[in-house]
């Protein structure tokens, strides 16, 4: 079942169980249960919690920078393979956390007050993408990513004040 979709259908009794329904009503009831409506819900954490913080993206970006340093200091191919996989996963998490802020937290008044916000989020997600920390072992890219996240965080905390 896709993420965010909650089934509301009721469990059915096994065929061997005796029920109070006779053969004329069991078929329609089973049909109705099979095609019962579902309720679709959507939120960044599967619960509309309202908790947002750019620190989540920053922690993942710090991990990326640390992994890049560890890979540079290690020649073991197995270690390097695992580290690169982890770095790529963390890069995806950075993008996810930034997108959640951009799509769920920031609202039109924020974009009006901070017109650079769209560009900042775009640049930060690209720095975490294939041409940035996900695809390269470049500590300078990780530093650029951290700086962009810090700029986004500064705006985020300003919006929390007022």
Short mmCIF file of N, CA and C in Angstrom, two decimals:
data_model
loop_
_atom_site.label_atom_id
_atom_site.label_comp_id
_atom_site.label_asym_id
_atom_site.label_seq_id
_atom_site.Cartn_x
_atom_site.Cartn_y
_atom_site.Cartn_z
N UNK A 1 0.86 -1.17 0.00
CA UNK A 1 0.00 0.00 0.00
C UNK A 1 0.90 1.23 0.00
N UNK A 2 0.62 2.24 -0.82
CA UNK A 2 1.48 3.42 -0.89
C UNK A 2 1.55 4.15 0.44
N UNK A 3 2.69 4.82 0.66
CA UNK A 3 2.88 5.59 1.88
C UNK A 3 1.79 6.63 2.00
N UNK A 4 1.23 6.76 3.19
CA UNK A 4 0.23 7.78 3.43
C UNK A 4 -1.19 7.30 3.17
N UNK A 5 -1.36 6.05 2.69
CA UNK A 5 -2.70 5.54 2.44
C UNK A 5 -3.05 4.57 3.56
N UNK A 6 -4.14 4.83 4.20
CA UNK A 6 -4.58 4.00 5.32
C UNK A 6 -5.84 3.27 4.89
N UNK A 7 -5.81 1.96 4.98
CA UNK A 7 -6.98 1.18 4.60
C UNK A 7 -7.99 1.20 5.73
N UNK A 8 -9.25 1.33 5.38
CA UNK A 8 -10.30 1.34 6.38
C UNK A 8 -11.20 0.11 6.25
N UNK A 9 -10.81 -0.85 5.44
CA UNK A 9 -11.65 -2.03 5.27
C UNK A 9 -11.57 -2.90 6.51
N UNK A 10 -12.65 -3.63 6.79
CA UNK A 10 -12.72 -4.49 7.97
C UNK A 10 -12.20 -5.89 7.63
N UNK A 11 -11.60 -6.58 8.61
CA UNK A 11 -11.13 -7.94 8.34
C UNK A 11 -12.33 -8.87 8.11
N UNK A 12 -12.10 -9.87 7.31
CA UNK A 12 -13.17 -10.84 7.04
C UNK A 12 -12.89 -12.12 7.79
N UNK A 13 -13.93 -12.83 8.12
CA UNK A 13 -13.79 -14.12 8.81
C UNK A 13 -13.37 -15.18 7.80
N UNK A 14 -12.57 -16.16 8.21
CA UNK A 14 -12.20 -17.23 7.30
C UNK A 14 -13.45 -17.99 6.84
N UNK A 15 -13.35 -18.58 5.67
CA UNK A 15 -14.51 -19.28 5.10
C UNK A 15 -14.97 -20.44 5.98
N UNK A 16 -14.07 -21.02 6.75
CA UNK A 16 -14.44 -22.16 7.58
C UNK A 16 -15.22 -21.75 8.84
N UNK A 17 -15.22 -20.45 9.18
CA UNK A 17 -15.93 -19.98 10.36
C UNK A 17 -17.42 -19.89 10.06
N UNK A 18 -18.22 -20.22 11.03
CA UNK A 18 -19.65 -20.07 10.82
C UNK A 18 -20.04 -18.63 11.12
N UNK A 19 -20.93 -18.09 10.33
CA UNK A 19 -21.39 -16.72 10.52
C UNK A 19 -22.90 -16.73 10.55
N UNK A 20 -23.47 -15.61 10.94
CA UNK A 20 -24.93 -15.53 10.98
C UNK A 20 -25.50 -15.15 9.63
N UNK A 21 -24.64 -14.78 8.69
CA UNK A 21 -25.12 -14.43 7.36
C UNK A 21 -25.44 -15.69 6.59
N UNK A 22 -26.53 -15.69 5.87
CA UNK A 22 -26.80 -16.83 5.01
C UNK A 22 -26.13 -16.60 3.67
N UNK A 23 -26.20 -17.56 2.79
CA UNK A 23 -25.50 -17.49 1.51
C UNK A 23 -25.97 -16.34 0.64
N UNK A 24 -27.18 -15.83 0.84
CA UNK A 24 -27.67 -14.74 -0.02
C UNK A 24 -27.10 -13.39 0.37
N UNK A 25 -26.64 -13.21 1.60
CA UNK A 25 -26.09 -11.91 2.00
C UNK A 25 -24.57 -11.91 2.12
N UNK A 26 -23.97 -13.09 2.24
CA UNK A 26 -22.52 -13.13 2.41
C UNK A 26 -21.80 -12.57 1.18
N UNK A 27 -22.21 -12.90 -0.01
CA UNK A 27 -21.57 -12.41 -1.23
C UNK A 27 -21.55 -10.90 -1.31
N UNK A 28 -22.71 -10.23 -1.20
CA UNK A 28 -22.70 -8.76 -1.26
C UNK A 28 -21.90 -8.13 -0.13
N UNK A 29 -21.94 -8.71 1.07
CA UNK A 29 -21.19 -8.14 2.18
C UNK A 29 -19.68 -8.26 1.93
N UNK A 30 -19.27 -9.39 1.41
CA UNK A 30 -17.86 -9.59 1.10
C UNK A 30 -17.43 -8.60 0.01
N UNK A 31 -18.27 -8.46 -1.02
CA UNK A 31 -17.98 -7.52 -2.10
C UNK A 31 -17.83 -6.10 -1.56
N UNK A 32 -18.73 -5.71 -0.66
CA UNK A 32 -18.68 -4.37 -0.08
C UNK A 32 -17.40 -4.17 0.73
N UNK A 33 -16.98 -5.20 1.46
CA UNK A 33 -15.75 -5.09 2.25
C UNK A 33 -14.51 -5.00 1.37
N UNK A 34 -14.50 -5.74 0.28
CA UNK A 34 -13.35 -5.71 -0.61
C UNK A 34 -13.17 -4.34 -1.26
N UNK A 35 -14.26 -3.67 -1.52
CA UNK A 35 -14.20 -2.39 -2.20
C UNK A 35 -14.55 -1.22 -1.28
N UNK A 36 -14.29 -1.40 0.00
CA UNK A 36 -14.54 -0.34 0.98
C UNK A 36 -13.64 0.85 0.67
N UNK A 37 -14.10 2.06 0.87
CA UNK A 37 -13.27 3.23 0.58
C UNK A 37 -12.05 3.29 1.50
N UNK A 38 -11.02 3.92 1.00
CA UNK A 38 -9.82 4.14 1.81
C UNK A 38 -9.73 5.63 2.11
N UNK A 39 -9.00 5.95 3.13
CA UNK A 39 -8.78 7.33 3.52
C UNK A 39 -7.34 7.66 3.21
N UNK A 40 -7.10 8.69 2.44
CA UNK A 40 -5.74 9.08 2.10
C UNK A 40 -5.31 10.24 2.97
N UNK A 41 -4.14 10.11 3.59
CA UNK A 41 -3.57 11.16 4.42
C UNK A 41 -2.16 11.43 3.95
N UNK A 42 -1.67 12.64 4.18
CA UNK A 42 -0.33 12.98 3.73
C UNK A 42 0.28 14.02 4.67
N UNK A 43 1.51 13.77 5.09
CA UNK A 43 2.28 14.71 5.91
C UNK A 43 3.74 14.29 5.84
N UNK A 44 4.65 15.16 6.18
CA UNK A 44 6.07 14.83 6.05
C UNK A 44 6.49 13.71 6.98
N UNK A 45 5.77 13.52 8.07
CA UNK A 45 6.14 12.45 9.00
C UNK A 45 4.97 11.52 9.26
N UNK A 46 4.05 11.42 8.32
CA UNK A 46 2.86 10.58 8.42
C UNK A 46 1.93 10.98 9.56
N UNK A 47 2.18 12.13 10.13
CA UNK A 47 1.32 12.69 11.16
C UNK A 47 1.52 14.20 11.09
N UNK A 48 0.47 14.97 10.92
CA UNK A 48 0.66 16.41 10.82
C UNK A 48 1.09 17.02 12.15
N UNK A 49 2.36 16.86 12.49
CA UNK A 49 2.86 17.24 13.81
C UNK A 49 3.17 18.73 13.93
N UNK A 50 3.47 19.38 12.80
CA UNK A 50 3.81 20.80 12.85
C UNK A 50 5.21 21.08 13.36
N UNK A 51 6.04 20.05 13.47
CA UNK A 51 7.41 20.22 13.95
C UNK A 51 8.34 20.30 12.75
N UNK A 52 8.97 21.46 12.59
CA UNK A 52 9.89 21.68 11.48
C UNK A 52 11.16 22.28 12.05
N UNK A 53 12.31 21.90 11.49
CA UNK A 53 13.57 22.45 11.97
C UNK A 53 14.65 22.17 10.93
N UNK A 54 15.33 23.20 10.45
CA UNK A 54 16.41 22.98 9.48
C UNK A 54 17.60 22.22 10.08
N UNK A 55 17.61 22.03 11.38
CA UNK A 55 18.70 21.27 12.01
C UNK A 55 18.76 19.85 11.47
N UNK A 56 17.61 19.31 11.08
CA UNK A 56 17.60 17.95 10.51
C UNK A 56 18.47 17.90 9.25
N UNK A 57 18.32 18.88 8.38
CA UNK A 57 19.13 18.93 7.16
C UNK A 57 20.59 19.17 7.50
N UNK A 58 20.84 20.02 8.49
CA UNK A 58 22.22 20.34 8.86
C UNK A 58 22.94 19.11 9.43
N UNK A 59 22.28 18.34 10.26
CA UNK A 59 22.91 17.14 10.83
C UNK A 59 23.30 16.17 9.71
N UNK A 60 22.42 15.99 8.74
CA UNK A 60 22.74 15.10 7.63
C UNK A 60 23.91 15.65 6.82
N UNK A 61 23.94 16.97 6.61
CA UNK A 61 25.04 17.58 5.85
C UNK A 61 26.36 17.47 6.60
N UNK A 62 26.33 17.60 7.92
CA UNK A 62 27.55 17.41 8.71
C UNK A 62 28.04 15.97 8.58
N UNK A 63 27.12 15.02 8.56
CA UNK A 63 27.48 13.61 8.37
C UNK A 63 28.14 13.42 7.01
N UNK A 64 27.60 14.07 5.98
CA UNK A 64 28.18 13.98 4.64
C UNK A 64 29.63 14.46 4.65
N UNK A 65 29.85 15.60 5.28
CA UNK A 65 31.21 16.16 5.33
C UNK A 65 32.16 15.21 6.07
N UNK A 66 31.69 14.63 7.17
CA UNK A 66 32.53 13.69 7.93
C UNK A 66 32.83 12.43 7.11
N UNK A 67 31.85 11.93 6.38
CA UNK A 67 32.06 10.75 5.55
C UNK A 67 33.09 11.04 4.45
N UNK A 68 33.00 12.21 3.85
CA UNK A 68 33.96 12.59 2.80
C UNK A 68 35.38 12.56 3.37
N UNK A 69 35.56 13.08 4.58
CA UNK A 69 36.89 13.07 5.22
C UNK A 69 37.34 11.64 5.51
N UNK A 70 36.44 10.79 5.98
CA UNK A 70 36.81 9.40 6.29
C UNK A 70 37.19 8.63 5.03
N UNK A 71 36.48 8.88 3.94
CA UNK A 71 36.80 8.20 2.67
C UNK A 71 38.18 8.62 2.18
N UNK A 72 38.49 9.89 2.34
CA UNK A 72 39.80 10.40 1.90
C UNK A 72 40.95 9.75 2.66
N UNK A 73 40.69 9.34 3.91
CA UNK A 73 41.73 8.76 4.77
C UNK A 73 41.74 7.24 4.77
N UNK A 74 40.98 6.60 3.89
CA UNK A 74 40.87 5.14 3.95
C UNK A 74 40.95 4.56 2.54
N UNK A 75 41.80 3.56 2.38
CA UNK A 75 41.98 2.91 1.07
C UNK A 75 41.22 1.60 0.95
N UNK A 76 40.58 1.13 2.01
CA UNK A 76 39.86 -0.14 1.98
C UNK A 76 38.64 0.00 1.04
N UNK A 77 38.58 -0.78 -0.02
CA UNK A 77 37.49 -0.63 -0.98
C UNK A 77 36.11 -0.94 -0.39
N UNK A 78 36.04 -1.88 0.52
CA UNK A 78 34.74 -2.20 1.15
C UNK A 78 34.26 -1.03 2.00
N UNK A 79 35.19 -0.48 2.79
CA UNK A 79 34.83 0.67 3.61
C UNK A 79 34.38 1.84 2.74
N UNK A 80 35.15 2.11 1.69
CA UNK A 80 34.83 3.23 0.80
C UNK A 80 33.45 3.04 0.15
N UNK A 81 33.16 1.83 -0.27
CA UNK A 81 31.86 1.55 -0.89
C UNK A 81 30.73 1.83 0.09
N UNK A 82 30.87 1.32 1.31
CA UNK A 82 29.83 1.54 2.33
C UNK A 82 29.70 3.03 2.64
N UNK A 83 30.82 3.71 2.78
CA UNK A 83 30.80 5.13 3.13
C UNK A 83 30.14 5.96 2.02
N UNK A 84 30.45 5.63 0.78
CA UNK A 84 29.86 6.38 -0.33
C UNK A 84 28.35 6.15 -0.38
N UNK A 85 27.92 4.94 -0.14
CA UNK A 85 26.49 4.65 -0.10
C UNK A 85 25.81 5.47 1.00
N UNK A 86 26.42 5.51 2.17
CA UNK A 86 25.87 6.29 3.28
C UNK A 86 25.82 7.78 2.93
N UNK A 87 26.89 8.27 2.30
CA UNK A 87 26.93 9.69 1.90
C UNK A 87 25.80 10.01 0.92
N UNK A 88 25.56 9.10 -0.01
CA UNK A 88 24.48 9.31 -0.97
C UNK A 88 23.12 9.30 -0.28
N UNK A 89 22.94 8.40 0.68
CA UNK A 89 21.67 8.36 1.42
C UNK A 89 21.47 9.64 2.23
N UNK A 90 22.53 10.10 2.87
CA UNK A 90 22.44 11.34 3.66
C UNK A 90 22.15 12.54 2.76
N UNK A 91 22.68 12.54 1.57
CA UNK A 91 22.41 13.62 0.62
C UNK A 91 20.92 13.64 0.26
N UNK A 92 20.35 12.47 0.06
CA UNK A 92 18.91 12.39 -0.22
C UNK A 92 18.10 12.89 0.98
N UNK A 93 18.55 12.58 2.19
CA UNK A 93 17.84 13.05 3.38
C UNK A 93 17.92 14.57 3.51
N UNK A 94 19.06 15.16 3.15
CA UNK A 94 19.17 16.62 3.17
C UNK A 94 18.11 17.20 2.24
N UNK A 95 18.04 16.67 1.03
CA UNK A 95 17.05 17.17 0.08
C UNK A 95 15.64 17.00 0.63
N UNK A 96 15.36 15.86 1.21
CA UNK A 96 14.02 15.62 1.78
C UNK A 96 13.69 16.66 2.85
N UNK A 97 14.59 16.88 3.79
CA UNK A 97 14.32 17.82 4.88
C UNK A 97 14.15 19.25 4.36
N UNK A 98 14.93 19.62 3.37
CA UNK A 98 14.78 20.95 2.79
C UNK A 98 13.46 21.09 2.05
N UNK A 99 13.08 20.05 1.31
CA UNK A 99 11.81 20.09 0.59
C UNK A 99 10.62 20.16 1.53
N UNK A 100 10.72 19.47 2.66
CA UNK A 100 9.63 19.54 3.65
C UNK A 100 9.49 20.97 4.15
N UNK A 101 10.59 21.62 4.46
CA UNK A 101 10.53 23.02 4.88
C UNK A 101 9.92 23.88 3.78
N UNK A 102 10.40 23.68 2.56
CA UNK A 102 9.98 24.51 1.44
C UNK A 102 8.50 24.31 1.11
N UNK A 103 8.04 23.06 1.11
CA UNK A 103 6.67 22.80 0.69
C UNK A 103 5.66 22.84 1.83
N UNK A 104 6.07 22.50 3.05
CA UNK A 104 5.12 22.39 4.15
C UNK A 104 5.19 23.53 5.15
N UNK A 105 6.38 24.04 5.42
CA UNK A 105 6.51 25.08 6.44
C UNK A 105 6.39 26.49 5.84
N UNK A 106 7.25 26.79 4.88
CA UNK A 106 7.27 28.14 4.33
C UNK A 106 5.98 28.41 3.55
N UNK A 107 5.41 29.57 3.79
CA UNK A 107 4.14 29.97 3.18
C UNK A 107 4.35 31.22 2.32
N UNK A 108 3.37 31.61 1.48
CA UNK A 108 3.53 32.79 0.62
C UNK A 108 4.05 34.05 1.33
N UNK A 109 3.57 34.37 2.54
CA UNK A 109 4.14 35.57 3.19
C UNK A 109 5.65 35.47 3.44
N UNK A 110 6.15 34.25 3.70
CA UNK A 110 7.59 34.07 3.90
C UNK A 110 8.34 34.34 2.60
N UNK A 111 7.79 33.83 1.49
CA UNK A 111 8.45 34.02 0.19
C UNK A 111 8.40 35.49 -0.24
N UNK A 112 7.36 36.20 0.19
CA UNK A 112 7.28 37.63 -0.12
C UNK A 112 8.33 38.41 0.68
N UNK A 113 8.46 38.07 1.94
CA UNK A 113 9.40 38.78 2.80
C UNK A 113 10.85 38.41 2.49
N UNK A 114 11.06 37.16 2.07
CA UNK A 114 12.41 36.65 1.77
C UNK A 114 12.43 36.13 0.33
N UNK A 115 12.50 37.03 -0.65
CA UNK A 115 12.41 36.58 -2.05
C UNK A 115 13.55 35.66 -2.48
N UNK A 116 14.64 35.66 -1.75
CA UNK A 116 15.77 34.79 -2.08
C UNK A 116 15.54 33.34 -1.62
N UNK A 117 14.48 33.10 -0.89
CA UNK A 117 14.25 31.78 -0.30
C UNK A 117 14.11 30.67 -1.34
N UNK A 118 13.35 30.92 -2.40
CA UNK A 118 13.21 29.91 -3.46
C UNK A 118 14.58 29.53 -4.02
N UNK A 119 15.39 30.55 -4.30
CA UNK A 119 16.72 30.31 -4.87
C UNK A 119 17.61 29.57 -3.88
N UNK A 120 17.56 29.95 -2.62
CA UNK A 120 18.38 29.27 -1.60
C UNK A 120 18.05 27.78 -1.51
N UNK A 121 16.78 27.47 -1.45
CA UNK A 121 16.38 26.07 -1.34
C UNK A 121 16.77 25.31 -2.60
N UNK A 122 16.57 25.93 -3.75
CA UNK A 122 16.96 25.31 -5.02
C UNK A 122 18.46 25.03 -5.04
N UNK A 123 19.26 26.03 -4.70
CA UNK A 123 20.71 25.86 -4.71
C UNK A 123 21.16 24.81 -3.69
N UNK A 124 20.55 24.81 -2.51
CA UNK A 124 20.93 23.83 -1.48
C UNK A 124 20.58 22.41 -1.92
N UNK A 125 19.40 22.23 -2.50
CA UNK A 125 19.04 20.86 -2.92
C UNK A 125 19.92 20.40 -4.08
N UNK A 126 20.32 21.32 -4.94
CA UNK A 126 21.25 20.95 -6.02
C UNK A 126 22.63 20.59 -5.43
N UNK A 127 23.06 21.32 -4.40
CA UNK A 127 24.34 20.99 -3.75
C UNK A 127 24.30 19.62 -3.07
N UNK A 128 23.11 19.17 -2.70
CA UNK A 128 22.97 17.83 -2.11
C UNK A 128 22.72 16.77 -3.18
N UNK A 129 22.56 17.18 -4.42
CA UNK A 129 22.21 16.26 -5.50
C UNK A 129 23.41 15.66 -6.22
N UNK A 130 23.13 15.14 -7.42
CA UNK A 130 24.13 14.40 -8.20
C UNK A 130 25.35 15.24 -8.55
N UNK A 131 25.16 16.54 -8.78
CA UNK A 131 26.31 17.39 -9.11
C UNK A 131 26.95 17.98 -7.87
N UNK A 132 26.46 17.58 -6.70
CA UNK A 132 26.99 18.06 -5.43
C UNK A 132 27.46 16.91 -4.57
N UNK A 133 27.04 16.91 -3.32
CA UNK A 133 27.55 15.93 -2.36
C UNK A 133 27.11 14.50 -2.64
N UNK A 134 26.00 14.31 -3.29
CA UNK A 134 25.58 12.94 -3.60
C UNK A 134 26.51 12.30 -4.62
N UNK A 135 26.93 13.06 -5.60
CA UNK A 135 27.71 12.50 -6.69
C UNK A 135 29.21 12.71 -6.60
N UNK A 136 29.66 13.50 -5.65
CA UNK A 136 31.08 13.80 -5.56
C UNK A 136 31.61 13.60 -4.14
N UNK A 137 32.91 13.48 -4.05
CA UNK A 137 33.59 13.40 -2.75
C UNK A 137 34.37 14.70 -2.52
N UNK A 138 33.67 15.80 -2.56
CA UNK A 138 34.27 17.12 -2.51
C UNK A 138 33.86 17.83 -1.21
N UNK A 139 34.82 17.98 -0.30
CA UNK A 139 34.55 18.63 0.98
C UNK A 139 34.10 20.08 0.79
N UNK A 140 34.58 20.73 -0.25
CA UNK A 140 34.17 22.12 -0.51
C UNK A 140 32.68 22.18 -0.84
N UNK A 141 32.16 21.19 -1.55
CA UNK A 141 30.72 21.13 -1.84
C UNK A 141 29.93 20.95 -0.54
N UNK A 142 30.46 20.12 0.35
CA UNK A 142 29.79 19.92 1.64
C UNK A 142 29.77 21.22 2.43
N UNK A 143 30.87 21.98 2.38
CA UNK A 143 30.90 23.28 3.07
C UNK A 143 29.90 24.26 2.46
N UNK A 144 29.80 24.26 1.13
CA UNK A 144 28.82 25.13 0.46
C UNK A 144 27.40 24.74 0.88
N UNK A 145 27.16 23.44 0.94
CA UNK A 145 25.84 22.95 1.35
C UNK A 145 25.52 23.41 2.78
N UNK A 146 26.47 23.25 3.68
CA UNK A 146 26.26 23.68 5.06
C UNK A 146 25.98 25.18 5.13
N UNK A 147 26.68 25.97 4.34
CA UNK A 147 26.47 27.42 4.33
C UNK A 147 25.06 27.76 3.84
N UNK A 148 24.58 27.08 2.81
CA UNK A 148 23.22 27.32 2.30
C UNK A 148 22.18 26.93 3.35
N UNK A 149 22.40 25.80 4.00
CA UNK A 149 21.47 25.37 5.05
C UNK A 149 21.44 26.40 6.17
N UNK A 150 22.60 26.96 6.52
CA UNK A 150 22.65 27.99 7.56
C UNK A 150 21.86 29.23 7.15
N UNK A 151 21.93 29.62 5.87
CA UNK A 151 21.16 30.76 5.39
C UNK A 151 19.65 30.48 5.48
N UNK A 152 19.27 29.27 5.10
CA UNK A 152 17.86 28.88 5.20
C UNK A 152 17.43 28.86 6.66
N UNK A 153 18.28 28.34 7.54
CA UNK A 153 17.97 28.28 8.97
C UNK A 153 17.79 29.67 9.56
N UNK A 154 18.61 30.60 9.13
CA UNK A 154 18.50 31.98 9.63
C UNK A 154 17.12 32.55 9.28
N UNK A 155 16.69 32.35 8.05
CA UNK A 155 15.36 32.82 7.63
C UNK A 155 14.28 32.07 8.42
N UNK A 156 14.45 30.76 8.53
CA UNK A 156 13.47 29.95 9.27
C UNK A 156 13.25 30.50 10.68
N UNK A 157 14.35 30.75 11.40
CA UNK A 157 14.21 31.22 12.79
C UNK A 157 13.66 32.64 12.85
N UNK A 158 13.92 33.45 11.85
CA UNK A 158 13.31 34.78 11.80
C UNK A 158 11.79 34.66 11.65
N UNK A 159 11.34 33.69 10.85
CA UNK A 159 9.89 33.52 10.67
C UNK A 159 9.23 33.01 11.95
N UNK A 160 9.97 32.34 12.79
CA UNK A 160 9.41 31.83 14.05
C UNK A 160 9.22 32.95 15.08
N UNK A 161 9.97 34.04 14.93
CA UNK A 161 9.86 35.15 15.88
C UNK A 161 8.55 35.91 15.71
N UNK A 162 8.11 36.05 14.48
CA UNK A 162 6.96 36.91 14.26
C UNK A 162 5.87 36.22 13.62
#
